[in-house]
Amino acid sequence: MRGFLCLVLSLFVLAACGTTKVEPVSAARGEAEAPDRAGPDRRVTLLDIAQTSKRYSSGIFGSLEIPARVEPGETDGNLISQWGRIQAWIRDQDPEFRACIRSPAACRSAELRAWRGLIVSARGLDAMGRLNAVNGYFNSWPYLLDDQVYGRSDYWATPIEFMRNSGDCEDFSIAKFLALRHLGFRNDDMRIVVVTDTIRARVHAVLAVYFRNDTLILDSLSDEILQHTAYTHYVAHYSVNETARWEHLNLNGGPLAAFDPRWRQLACRGGALLG
């Protein structure tokens, strides 16, 4: 009943806010596709939101997921700016990583040699073994806040920077994402998810992997890989992979997601119901 009342209240708030443009992208494997759109000028209505809530009822951590197109060079919002910089670095450095994996002679740093050791040792394992190997390997790094390492409140480190300096939650997730890409996992099977940890009352990030019709969570706080449904204290806000991003509404008794400015108008421009 609580979830139903929250859904009704949320839909009422969204309807009261007026209309908002939403441009879809292809959903990740194992999820429903976005509702059909008539074109870029199609506006979200109360009926659209109700239909979306039905089709995205099994999203990460029980959220309703709204896909959003990521335009080339888009930098609006801290998350897109930080993730875009990481993606550009990966595109530039990936050939060197792969050359190192093929031959130890091509590994020009201690970090690349360590990376090669992980990939070579894990690639003979089955899929679940590779997930456990990557999660356990990077979780052995100490957890350090950005202001301790980089002297700023929020900085998304590249995998090499993380292996050299350690880092915080999103840095663990980024390194795991790239390692699993090198171990054969598809981009569409993974997302970096920004959440609120309601127990610790802080923002956190994890890596979600779609595996055997389930969603598994690789978390820097645990060496055990669990289903996303086990994390009842995580409230999802955003998720990203190489080609898409999603905004998350939390209608099952949790607070509404804290949207970035591009989407905040969906909740009356930061009204009292925002988490």
Phi, psi and omega in degrees: 000318180300317179297320181295316180296322178295320178298312181298315180298318181295318179296323178298315179298316181296320179295321181293340184280350185096203184251156184215141175287137172224123180250120187275162167230173178295138179281159178293160182302139177090001180243159176293150176285158178295151177304147181300143178240149180274354182146179185296339181268001179297133183255148177283131177245173177301322178296319177303313182295319178297317179294320179298320182298328178287321187278343180242028186290343183249037180287179181301131180054034176073016184271164169267125187255129178245110180287148180224139179289136174257110181282148176304131178078006182292132183228013181289128179090144183299318183299314182293320179297313182293313181293323177298320177296319178296317180297319179297319178296317180297316179300322181285322187264346186302321177302322179292320176301312185290326175296320179295320179297322180290324185213127179298337180294338181271359181275108190262009178209163178296325180294318178293322178295320177294321178299313180300319179301318178296310185295316182295320181287332184268338188289345176275356181273163173288176187300315181294324176298321178294320177299314181294321180297314181293315181298313181293321182299307184285333177291350177283347176285147177291149178271116180233138180285155183301321182290337175287323187265315189245357178069026177218161187286331182211119179214125178268115185274148171289161178304322178293317177299319179296315181292336180274322189241348192069189184177200181247196197303315182291332179292320173301314184295320180296314180298319179294320179303310183292320179299318179291328173299319179288344178259014171098000177283140183280151174305316183295346181267004185219154172212145165270126187242125175266126185229169163256127173273105187286343176284312181271353179056052179208159176286143184216166176220142180223168174254124176260134180234125176277118190213120177051054177060027177221170176242114182257148184245123172260111190241135178294345182269357183208137174278348179273131179266118185242162173292150182299333181292345179284343185261073182287348180263006177258128177248114185283141177242307180224156168214150184217152163223200186291337188237353186207165170220158181228145169258147185238126170262141181244103188251358184264054178090354181263172179290156173296149181296150176273100187283154170285169186302331181297331185245356188301332180296342175296340180236045174058042173052054173081036179292181188296341183277353181291142178284000000 
